[in-house]
PDB file of C-alpha atoms in Angstrom:
ATOM      1  CA  UNK I   7      -0.408   0.416  -0.306  1.00  0.00           C
ATOM      2  CA  UNK I   8       1.302   3.149  -1.027  1.00  0.00           C
ATOM      3  CA  UNK I   9       2.203   5.389   1.970  1.00  0.00           C
ATOM      4  CA  UNK I  10       0.397   9.006   2.103  1.00  0.00           C
ATOM      5  CA  UNK I  11       3.590  10.753   3.723  1.00  0.00           C
ATOM      6  CA  UNK I  12       7.034  11.017   2.446  1.00  0.00           C
ATOM      7  CA  UNK I  13       9.887  11.508   4.187  1.00  0.00           C
ATOM      8  CA  UNK I  14      13.853  12.565   3.383  1.00  0.00           C
ATOM      9  CA  UNK I  15      16.629  13.711   5.161  1.00  0.00           C
ATOM     10  CA  UNK I  16      19.666  16.129   4.047  1.00  0.00           C
ATOM     11  CA  UNK I  17      22.203  17.862   5.690  1.00  0.00           C
ATOM     12  CA  UNK I  18      20.422  17.331   9.511  1.00  0.00           C
ATOM     13  CA  UNK I  19      16.573  18.527   8.014  1.00  0.00           C
ATOM     14  CA  UNK I  20      14.394  15.629   7.999  1.00  0.00           C
ATOM     15  CA  UNK I  21      11.184  17.061   5.312  1.00  0.00           C
ATOM     16  CA  UNK I  22       7.860  15.059   6.266  1.00  0.00           C
ATOM     17  CA  UNK I  23       5.535  15.431   3.061  1.00  0.00           C
ATOM     18  CA  UNK I  24       1.623  14.783   3.007  1.00  0.00           C
ATOM     19  CA  UNK I  25       1.131  13.366  -0.244  1.00  0.00           C
ATOM     20  CA  UNK I  26      -2.329  12.503  -0.621  1.00  0.00           C
ATOM     21  CA  UNK I  27      -3.299  15.394  -3.191  1.00  0.00           C
ATOM     22  CA  UNK I  28      -6.363  13.206  -4.517  1.00  0.00           C
ATOM     23  CA  UNK I  29      -8.304  14.508  -1.019  1.00  0.00           C
ATOM     24  CA  UNK I  30      -6.391  17.584  -0.618  1.00  0.00           C
ATOM     25  CA  UNK I  31      -4.379  15.826   2.279  1.00  0.00           C
ATOM     26  CA  UNK I  32      -7.280  15.341   4.784  1.00  0.00           C
ATOM     27  CA  UNK I  33      -6.316  14.168   7.743  1.00  0.00           C
ATOM     28  CA  UNK I  34      -7.301  10.173   6.804  1.00  0.00           C
ATOM     29  CA  UNK I  35      -6.979   7.483   9.033  1.00  0.00           C
ATOM     30  CA  UNK I  36      -4.091   6.311   6.920  1.00  0.00           C
ATOM     31  CA  UNK I  37      -2.397   9.643   6.734  1.00  0.00           C
ATOM     32  CA  UNK I  38      -2.126  10.032  10.513  1.00  0.00           C
ATOM     33  CA  UNK I  39      -0.621   6.565  10.734  1.00  0.00           C
ATOM     34  CA  UNK I  40       2.041   7.521   8.287  1.00  0.00           C
ATOM     35  CA  UNK I  41       2.610  11.113   9.347  1.00  0.00           C
ATOM     36  CA  UNK I  42       3.194   9.581  12.729  1.00  0.00           C
ATOM     37  CA  UNK I  43       5.649   7.236  12.172  1.00  0.00           C
ATOM     38  CA  UNK I  44       7.775   9.860  10.019  1.00  0.00           C
ATOM     39  CA  UNK I  45       6.851  11.834  12.742  1.00  0.00           C
ATOM     40  CA  UNK I  46       8.440   9.457  15.296  1.00  0.00           C
ATOM     41  CA  UNK I  47      11.076   8.366  13.666  1.00  0.00           C
ATOM     42  CA  UNK I  48      12.588  12.168  12.300  1.00  0.00           C
ATOM     43  CA  UNK I  49      12.403  13.123  16.110  1.00  0.00           C
ATOM     44  CA  UNK I  50      14.473   9.779  17.818  1.00  0.00           C
ATOM     45  CA  UNK I  51      17.340   9.757  15.157  1.00  0.00           C
ATOM     46  CA  UNK I  52      20.159  12.088  16.409  1.00  0.00           C
ATOM     47  CA  UNK I  53      21.660  12.910  12.940  1.00  0.00           C
ATOM     48  CA  UNK I  54      18.204  14.956  13.166  1.00  0.00           C
ATOM     49  CA  UNK I  55      17.922  18.023  13.974  1.00  0.00           C
ATOM     50  CA  UNK I  56      15.458  20.258  12.138  1.00  0.00           C
ATOM     51  CA  UNK I  57      12.253  18.841  10.951  1.00  0.00           C
ATOM     52  CA  UNK I  58       9.699  20.480   8.194  1.00  0.00           C
ATOM     53  CA  UNK I  59       6.231  19.754   7.801  1.00  0.00           C
ATOM     54  CA  UNK I  60       5.262  20.894   4.149  1.00  0.00           C
ATOM     55  CA  UNK I  61       2.531  19.141   1.670  1.00  0.00           C
ATOM     56  CA  UNK I  62       1.816  18.181  -2.042  1.00  0.00           C
ATOM     57  CA  UNK I  63      -0.663  20.167  -4.428  1.00  0.00           C
ATOM     58  CA  UNK I  64      -2.612  23.485  -3.787  1.00  0.00           C
ATOM     59  CA  UNK I  65      -3.658  22.842   0.222  1.00  0.00           C
ATOM     60  CA  UNK I  66      -1.356  22.183   3.012  1.00  0.00           C
ATOM     61  CA  UNK I  67      -4.566  20.149   5.004  1.00  0.00           C
ATOM     62  CA  UNK I  68      -8.412  20.752   3.904  1.00  0.00           C
ATOM     63  CA  UNK I  69      -8.887  18.949   7.942  1.00  0.00           C
ATOM     64  CA  UNK I  70     -10.455  15.843   8.593  1.00  0.00           C
ATOM     65  CA  UNK I  71     -11.482  13.403   6.069  1.00  0.00           C
ATOM     66  CA  UNK I  72     -15.114  13.892   5.678  1.00  0.00           C
ATOM     67  CA  UNK I  73     -15.363  10.005   4.116  1.00  0.00           C
ATOM     68  CA  UNK I  74     -14.198   8.521   6.616  1.00  0.00           C
ATOM     69  CA  UNK I  75     -16.437  10.919   9.320  1.00  0.00           C
ATOM     70  CA  UNK I  76     -19.422  10.776   7.602  1.00  0.00           C
ATOM     71  CA  UNK I  77     -22.397   7.683   9.198  1.00  0.00           C
ATOM     72  CA  UNK I  78     -22.305   4.394   8.294  1.00  0.00           C
ATOM     73  CA  UNK I  79     -24.910   2.808   6.178  1.00  0.00           C
ATOM     74  CA  UNK I  80     -27.361   2.048   8.477  1.00  0.00           C
ATOM     75  CA  UNK I  81     -27.360   6.015   9.708  1.00  0.00           C
ATOM     76  CA  UNK I  82     -25.071   5.331  12.694  1.00  0.00           C
ATOM     77  CA  UNK I  83     -21.191   7.009  12.701  1.00  0.00           C
ATOM     78  CA  UNK I  84     -18.320   5.144  12.514  1.00  0.00           C
ATOM     79  CA  UNK I  85     -16.802   3.586  15.830  1.00  0.00           C
ATOM     80  CA  UNK I  86     -13.318   4.953  15.156  1.00  0.00           C
ATOM     81  CA  UNK I  87     -13.383   8.993  14.020  1.00  0.00           C
ATOM     82  CA  UNK I  88     -10.739   9.572  12.317  1.00  0.00           C
ATOM     83  CA  UNK I  89      -8.991  11.950  14.386  1.00  0.00           C
ATOM     84  CA  UNK I  90      -8.545   8.856  16.681  1.00  0.00           C
ATOM     85  CA  UNK I  91      -4.356   9.859  16.839  1.00  0.00           C
ATOM     86  CA  UNK I  92      -5.002  13.395  16.267  1.00  0.00           C
ATOM     87  CA  UNK I  93      -3.761  14.695  19.391  1.00  0.00           C
ATOM     88  CA  UNK I  94      -0.812  12.271  19.643  1.00  0.00           C
ATOM     89  CA  UNK I  95       0.187  14.043  16.512  1.00  0.00           C
ATOM     90  CA  UNK I  96      -0.408  17.540  17.401  1.00  0.00           C
ATOM     91  CA  UNK I  97       1.687  17.102  20.991  1.00  0.00           C
ATOM     92  CA  UNK I  98       4.439  14.730  18.951  1.00  0.00           C
ATOM     93  CA  UNK I  99       4.907  18.323  17.069  1.00  0.00           C
ATOM     94  CA  UNK I 100       4.253  20.521  19.594  1.00  0.00           C
ATOM     95  CA  UNK I 101       6.750  18.387  22.470  1.00  0.00           C
ATOM     96  CA  UNK I 102       9.156  17.832  19.843  1.00  0.00           C
ATOM     97  CA  UNK I 103      13.046  18.748  21.066  1.00  0.00           C
ATOM     98  CA  UNK I 104      13.844  19.570  17.425  1.00  0.00           C
ATOM     99  CA  UNK I 105      12.406  22.530  15.686  1.00  0.00           C
ATOM    100  CA  UNK I 106       9.833  21.848  13.552  1.00  0.00           C
ATOM    101  CA  UNK I 107       8.561  24.661  10.572  1.00  0.00           C
ATOM    102  CA  UNK I 108       5.649  24.222   8.540  1.00  0.00           C
ATOM    103  CA  UNK I 109       6.257  25.199   4.725  1.00  0.00           C
ATOM    104  CA  UNK I 110       2.468  25.736   3.529  1.00  0.00           C
ATOM    105  CA  UNK I 111       2.453  24.640  -0.042  1.00  0.00           C
ATOM    106  CA  UNK I 112      -0.869  26.118   0.172  1.00  0.00           C
ATOM    107  CA  UNK I 113      -4.404  26.659   1.578  1.00  0.00           C
ATOM    108  CA  UNK I 114      -5.491  25.245   5.126  1.00  0.00           C
ATOM    109  CA  UNK I 115      -8.908  23.961   6.823  1.00  0.00           C
ATOM    110  CA  UNK I 116      -9.984  23.263  10.014  1.00  0.00           C
ATOM    111  CA  UNK I 117      -7.128  20.722  11.393  1.00  0.00           C
ATOM    112  CA  UNK I 118      -4.988  21.465   9.304  1.00  0.00           C
ATOM    113  CA  UNK I 119      -4.318  24.670  11.084  1.00  0.00           C
ATOM    114  CA  UNK I 120      -3.946  22.640  14.294  1.00  0.00           C
ATOM    115  CA  UNK I 121      -0.881  20.975  12.330  1.00  0.00           C
ATOM    116  CA  UNK I 122       0.115  25.102  11.752  1.00  0.00           C
ATOM    117  CA  UNK I 123      -0.515  25.889  15.379  1.00  0.00           C
ATOM    118  CA  UNK I 124       1.786  22.886  17.050  1.00  0.00           C
ATOM    119  CA  UNK I 125       4.938  23.933  14.429  1.00  0.00           C
ATOM    120  CA  UNK I 126       7.540  26.529  15.738  1.00  0.00           C
ATOM    121  CA  UNK I 127       7.249  28.584  12.747  1.00  0.00           C
ATOM    122  CA  UNK I 128       4.710  29.255   9.528  1.00  0.00           C
ATOM    123  CA  UNK I 129       5.626  29.834   6.212  1.00  0.00           C
ATOM    124  CA  UNK I 130       3.213  30.229   3.955  1.00  0.00           C
ATOM    125  CA  UNK I 131       2.347  31.841   0.213  1.00  0.00           C
ATOM    126  CA  UNK I 132       0.724  34.859   0.578  1.00  0.00           C
ATOM    127  CA  UNK I 133      -1.802  33.609  -1.931  1.00  0.00           C
ATOM    128  CA  UNK I 134      -2.663  30.785   0.465  1.00  0.00           C
ATOM    129  CA  UNK I 135      -6.120  31.151   2.329  1.00  0.00           C
ATOM    130  CA  UNK I 136      -7.278  29.874   5.771  1.00  0.00           C
ATOM    131  CA  UNK I 137     -10.602  29.161   7.442  1.00  0.00           C
ATOM    132  CA  UNK I 138     -11.599  27.562  10.909  1.00  0.00           C
ATOM    133  CA  UNK I 139     -14.501  25.986   8.706  1.00  0.00           C
ATOM    134  CA  UNK I 140     -16.381  23.532  11.369  1.00  0.00           C
ATOM    135  CA  UNK I 141     -19.229  25.212  12.596  1.00  0.00           C
ATOM    136  CA  UNK I 142     -20.526  25.224   9.896  1.00  0.00           C
ATOM    137  CA  UNK I 143     -20.240  21.618   9.281  1.00  0.00           C
ATOM    138  CA  UNK I 144     -22.546  21.770  12.821  1.00  0.00           C
ATOM    139  CA  UNK I 145     -18.917  20.983  14.459  1.00  0.00           C
ATOM    140  CA  UNK I 146     -16.623  22.621  16.540  1.00  0.00           C
ATOM    141  CA  UNK I 147     -12.483  23.197  16.808  1.00  0.00           C
ATOM    142  CA  UNK I 148     -12.322  21.419  19.897  1.00  0.00           C
ATOM    143  CA  UNK I 149      -8.789  19.718  20.024  1.00  0.00           C
ATOM    144  CA  UNK I 150      -6.918  21.914  17.530  1.00  0.00           C
ATOM    145  CA  UNK I 151      -8.135  24.759  19.785  1.00  0.00           C
ATOM    146  CA  UNK I 152      -5.401  23.389  21.971  1.00  0.00           C
ATOM    147  CA  UNK I 153      -2.434  24.341  19.809  1.00  0.00           C
ATOM    148  CA  UNK I 154      -4.196  27.531  17.995  1.00  0.00           C
ATOM    149  CA  UNK I 155      -4.998  29.425  21.154  1.00  0.00           C
ATOM    150  CA  UNK I 156      -1.548  29.608  22.242  1.00  0.00           C
ATOM    151  CA  UNK I 157      -1.155  31.200  18.854  1.00  0.00           C
ATOM    152  CA  UNK I 158      -3.843  33.388  17.873  1.00  0.00           C
ATOM    153  CA  UNK I 159      -5.398  36.835  19.603  1.00  0.00           C
ATOM    154  CA  UNK I 160      -7.816  36.376  21.571  1.00  0.00           C
ATOM    155  CA  UNK I 161     -10.174  38.651  19.302  1.00  0.00           C
ATOM    156  CA  UNK I 162      -8.373  37.483  16.266  1.00  0.00           C
ATOM    157  CA  UNK I 163      -9.626  33.729  17.855  1.00  0.00           C
ATOM    158  CA  UNK I 164     -12.942  34.628  18.733  1.00  0.00           C
ATOM    159  CA  UNK I 165     -14.359  36.158  14.967  1.00  0.00           C
ATOM    160  CA  UNK I 166     -12.219  33.274  12.615  1.00  0.00           C
ATOM    161  CA  UNK I 167     -13.528  30.516  15.594  1.00  0.00           C
ATOM    162  CA  UNK I 168     -17.098  31.369  15.654  1.00  0.00           C
ATOM    163  CA  UNK I 169     -17.895  32.958  11.962  1.00  0.00           C
ATOM    164  CA  UNK I 170     -15.896  30.215   9.520  1.00  0.00           C
ATOM    165  CA  UNK I 171     -14.943  33.432   7.463  1.00  0.00           C
ATOM    166  CA  UNK I 172     -12.217  32.410   4.647  1.00  0.00           C
ATOM    167  CA  UNK I 173      -9.042  34.726   5.829  1.00  0.00           C
ATOM    168  CA  UNK I 174      -6.184  35.626   4.021  1.00  0.00           C
ATOM    169  CA  UNK I 175      -2.487  34.694   4.362  1.00  0.00           C
ATOM    170  CA  UNK I 176      -1.779  38.348   5.234  1.00  0.00           C
ATOM    171  CA  UNK I 177      -4.035  38.656   8.553  1.00  0.00           C
ATOM    172  CA  UNK I 178      -3.291  35.049   9.343  1.00  0.00           C
ATOM    173  CA  UNK I 179       0.070  36.374  10.180  1.00  0.00           C
ATOM    174  CA  UNK I 180      -1.104  39.643  11.313  1.00  0.00           C
ATOM    175  CA  UNK I 181      -3.264  37.445  14.250  1.00  0.00           C
ATOM    176  CA  UNK I 182      -0.170  34.770  14.953  1.00  0.00           C
ATOM    177  CA  UNK I 183      -0.974  31.554  13.264  1.00  0.00           C
ATOM    178  CA  UNK I 184       1.724  32.475  11.136  1.00  0.00           C
ATOM    179  CA  UNK I 185       5.190  33.574  11.216  1.00  0.00           C
ATOM    180  CA  UNK I 186       5.530  34.368   7.568  1.00  0.00           C
ATOM    181  CA  UNK I 187       3.418  35.458   4.529  1.00  0.00           C
ATOM    182  CA  UNK I 188       5.798  35.676   1.600  1.00  0.00           C
ATOM    183  CA  UNK I 189       5.853  35.541  -2.414  1.00  0.00           C
ATOM    184  CA  UNK I 190       5.249  32.002  -3.728  1.00  0.00           C
ATOM    185  CA  UNK I 191       8.268  32.070  -5.229  1.00  0.00           C
ATOM    186  CA  UNK I 192      10.521  33.093  -2.147  1.00  0.00           C
ATOM    187  CA  UNK I 193       8.909  30.367   0.271  1.00  0.00           C
ATOM    188  CA  UNK I 194      11.894  27.799  -0.774  1.00  0.00           C
ATOM    189  CA  UNK I 195      14.322  30.621   0.545  1.00  0.00           C
ATOM    190  CA  UNK I 196      12.930  32.104   3.818  1.00  0.00           C
ATOM    191  CA  UNK I 197      12.451  28.450   4.758  1.00  0.00           C
ATOM    192  CA  UNK I 198      15.693  27.664   4.114  1.00  0.00           C
ATOM    193  CA  UNK I 199      16.923  30.526   5.755  1.00  0.00           C
ATOM    194  CA  UNK I 200      14.779  29.634   8.975  1.00  0.00           C
ATOM    195  CA  UNK I 201      16.120  25.875   9.011  1.00  0.00           C
ATOM    196  CA  UNK I 202      19.835  27.212   8.100  1.00  0.00           C
ATOM    197  CA  UNK I 203      19.802  29.450  11.451  1.00  0.00           C
ATOM    198  CA  UNK I 204      17.970  26.523  13.597  1.00  0.00           C
ATOM    199  CA  UNK I 205      21.166  24.182  12.427  1.00  0.00           C
ATOM    200  CA  UNK I 206      23.317  26.699  14.276  1.00  0.00           C
ATOM    201  CA  UNK I 207      21.505  27.004  17.652  1.00  0.00           C
ATOM    202  CA  UNK I 208      22.630  23.972  20.015  1.00  0.00           C
ATOM    203  CA  UNK I 209      20.402  20.833  20.106  1.00  0.00           C
ATOM    204  CA  UNK I 210      20.193  20.971  23.884  1.00  0.00           C
ATOM    205  CA  UNK I 211      20.035  24.692  23.896  1.00  0.00           C
ATOM    206  CA  UNK I 212      16.644  24.843  21.202  1.00  0.00           C
ATOM    207  CA  UNK I 213      15.056  22.231  22.773  1.00  0.00           C
ATOM    208  CA  UNK I 214      15.166  24.070  26.254  1.00  0.00           C
ATOM    209  CA  UNK I 215      14.501  27.618  25.048  1.00  0.00           C
ATOM    210  CA  UNK I 216      11.622  26.043  23.471  1.00  0.00           C
ATOM    211  CA  UNK I 217      10.460  25.434  26.346  1.00  0.00           C
ATOM    212  CA  UNK I 218      11.113  28.766  27.836  1.00  0.00           C
ATOM    213  CA  UNK I 219       8.763  30.554  25.681  1.00  0.00           C
ATOM    214  CA  UNK I 220       6.066  28.729  26.926  1.00  0.00           C
ATOM    215  CA  UNK I 221       6.905  28.599  30.195  1.00  0.00           C
ATOM    216  CA  UNK I 222       8.223  31.997  31.587  1.00  0.00           C
ATOM    217  CA  UNK I 223       5.328  33.490  30.865  1.00  0.00           C
ATOM    218  CA  UNK I 224       3.446  31.876  33.388  1.00  0.00           C
ATOM    219  CA  UNK I 225       5.751  32.270  36.406  1.00  0.00           C
ATOM    220  CA  UNK I 226       6.045  34.819  38.542  1.00  0.00           C
ATOM    221  CA  UNK I 227       9.044  37.361  38.195  1.00  0.00           C
ATOM    222  CA  UNK I 228      10.461  36.103  41.554  1.00  0.00           C
ATOM    223  CA  UNK I 229      10.182  32.165  40.650  1.00  0.00           C
ATOM    224  CA  UNK I 230      11.220  33.054  37.286  1.00  0.00           C
ATOM    225  CA  UNK I 231      14.250  35.388  37.979  1.00  0.00           C
ATOM    226  CA  UNK I 232      15.330  32.111  40.514  1.00  0.00           C
ATOM    227  CA  UNK I 233      14.517  29.111  38.355  1.00  0.00           C
ATOM    228  CA  UNK I 234      16.482  30.955  35.405  1.00  0.00           C
ATOM    229  CA  UNK I 235      19.130  31.788  36.873  1.00  0.00           C
ATOM    230  CA  UNK I 236      19.670  28.398  38.280  1.00  0.00           C
ATOM    231  CA  UNK I 237      18.983  27.481  34.542  1.00  0.00           C
ATOM    232  CA  UNK I 238      21.566  29.955  32.665  1.00  0.00           C
ATOM    233  CA  UNK I 239      24.376  28.561  35.233  1.00  0.00           C
ATOM    234  CA  UNK I 240      23.498  24.939  34.271  1.00  0.00           C
ATOM    235  CA  UNK I 241      23.762  25.930  30.427  1.00  0.00           C
ATOM    236  CA  UNK I 242      27.596  28.114  30.904  1.00  0.00           C
ATOM    237  CA  UNK I 243      28.505  24.724  32.556  1.00  0.00           C
ATOM    238  CA  UNK I 244      27.163  22.384  30.653  1.00  0.00           C
ATOM    239  CA  UNK I 245      29.427  20.642  27.741  1.00  0.00           C
ATOM    240  CA  UNK I 246      27.490  21.965  25.161  1.00  0.00           C
ATOM    241  CA  UNK I 247      27.305  25.400  26.359  1.00  0.00           C
ATOM    242  CA  UNK I 248      31.515  24.944  26.614  1.00  0.00           C
ATOM    243  CA  UNK I 249      32.222  23.989  23.111  1.00  0.00           C
ATOM    244  CA  UNK I 250      29.615  26.882  22.025  1.00  0.00           C
ATOM    245  CA  UNK I 251      32.231  29.247  24.300  1.00  0.00           C
ATOM    246  CA  UNK I 252      35.438  27.369  23.029  1.00  0.00           C
ATOM    247  CA  UNK I 253      33.850  27.966  19.404  1.00  0.00           C
ATOM    248  CA  UNK I 254      33.517  31.067  20.010  1.00  0.00           C
ATOM    249  CA  UNK I 255      36.985  32.195  21.133  1.00  0.00           C
ATOM    250  CA  UNK I 256      38.219  29.815  18.468  1.00  0.00           C
ATOM    251  CA  UNK I 257      36.768  31.570  15.929  1.00  0.00           C
ATOM    252  CA  UNK I 258      35.491  28.369  14.298  1.00  0.00           C
ATOM    253  CA  UNK I 259      31.525  26.655  13.719  1.00  0.00           C
ATOM    254  CA  UNK I 260      31.024  24.368  16.758  1.00  0.00           C
ATOM    255  CA  UNK I 261      31.030  20.912  16.505  1.00  0.00           C
ATOM    256  CA  UNK I 262      26.964  21.005  16.631  1.00  0.00           C
ATOM    257  CA  UNK I 263      26.912  23.015  13.512  1.00  0.00           C
ATOM    258  CA  UNK I 264      26.649  20.462   9.762  1.00  0.00           C
ATOM    259  CA  UNK I 265      29.582  20.579   7.531  1.00  0.00           C
ATOM    260  CA  UNK I 266      28.518  22.175   4.107  1.00  0.00           C
ATOM    261  CA  UNK I 267      28.221  18.889   1.280  1.00  0.00           C
ATOM    262  CA  UNK I 268      30.572  18.619  -1.666  1.00  0.00           C
ATOM    263  CA  UNK I 269      29.263  20.243  -4.536  1.00  0.00           C
ATOM    264  CA  UNK I 270      28.789  17.826  -7.028  1.00  0.00           C
ATOM    265  CA  UNK I 271      30.416  17.855 -10.445  1.00  0.00           C
ATOM    266  CA  UNK I 272      29.380  16.241 -13.600  1.00  0.00           C
ATOM    267  CA  UNK I 273      32.410  14.352 -14.908  1.00  0.00           C
ATOM    268  CA  UNK I 274      33.750  16.225 -18.428  1.00  0.00           C
ATOM    269  CA  UNK I 275      32.277  14.391 -21.514  1.00  0.00           C
ATOM    270  CA  UNK I 276      35.064  13.235 -24.391  1.00  0.00           C
ATOM    271  CA  UNK I 277      34.515  14.971 -27.855  1.00  0.00           C
ATOM    272  CA  UNK I 278      33.861  12.684 -29.888  1.00  0.00           C
ATOM    273  CA  UNK I 279      37.703  11.541 -31.565  1.00  0.00           C
ATOM    274  CA  UNK I 280      39.229  12.876 -28.126  1.00  0.00           C
ATOM    275  CA  UNK I 281      39.100  12.159 -24.317  1.00  0.00           C
ATOM    276  CA  UNK I 282      38.359  14.523 -21.764  1.00  0.00           C
ATOM    277  CA  UNK I 283      41.755  14.927 -20.648  1.00  0.00           C
ATOM    278  CA  UNK I 284      42.520  16.628 -23.843  1.00  0.00           C
TER     279      UNK I 284
END
């Protein structure tokens, strides 16, 4: 059976691609299973430093596969909902110690926006559109609200959750759903720029800093200062911290920065009646 999710690793970056364009990369049972396996593999691979999540076709993800959610012929709901592993997948992305960049290849709807919000970075072409369309189907954006409401401005969340209205990429960036909205021709370069910057950070430091962004605002000032002073001292004396300081003083890349892969050159073709060395 053909997988609905492809993955490729190059230079410390694993790109995971939703590859089900026939149904606009809908979150079917099969796709969710394939996606969970790909994420587990990338997170567990020490050679992977950054994860990029993207899709094929004009739509990044259209949300739940409604054909699987429709009532069976007897009029009763299916026993196993399509979203059975969706919470685990969002938790995997949200809790990944490795930064995750969402490279939106196009439009996203409903459940697809849960994936977008779970990622640390989200870059989309400025032609993409978005909508929380659940209420128009008589359902609610329940599970995705766990990640989305941690990103969106509260007024904007109420506006788009309650109306189901379509909004553009510029507005998505304005309200916190996207990191950047860029011209389509700049999408790959922008994603590569962020991935390159992330590869320069220490793996342990990146994982810890991801948590700081989320937890420190919930601490009181006194507790925050006390806990962060302890963490700062710990990181300066850690092996990773010491290597980073030595690399800076010696004006060299730190040991965790991937070495550039040598460019492959095509062998010269011999001219008719001669050889390549002439």
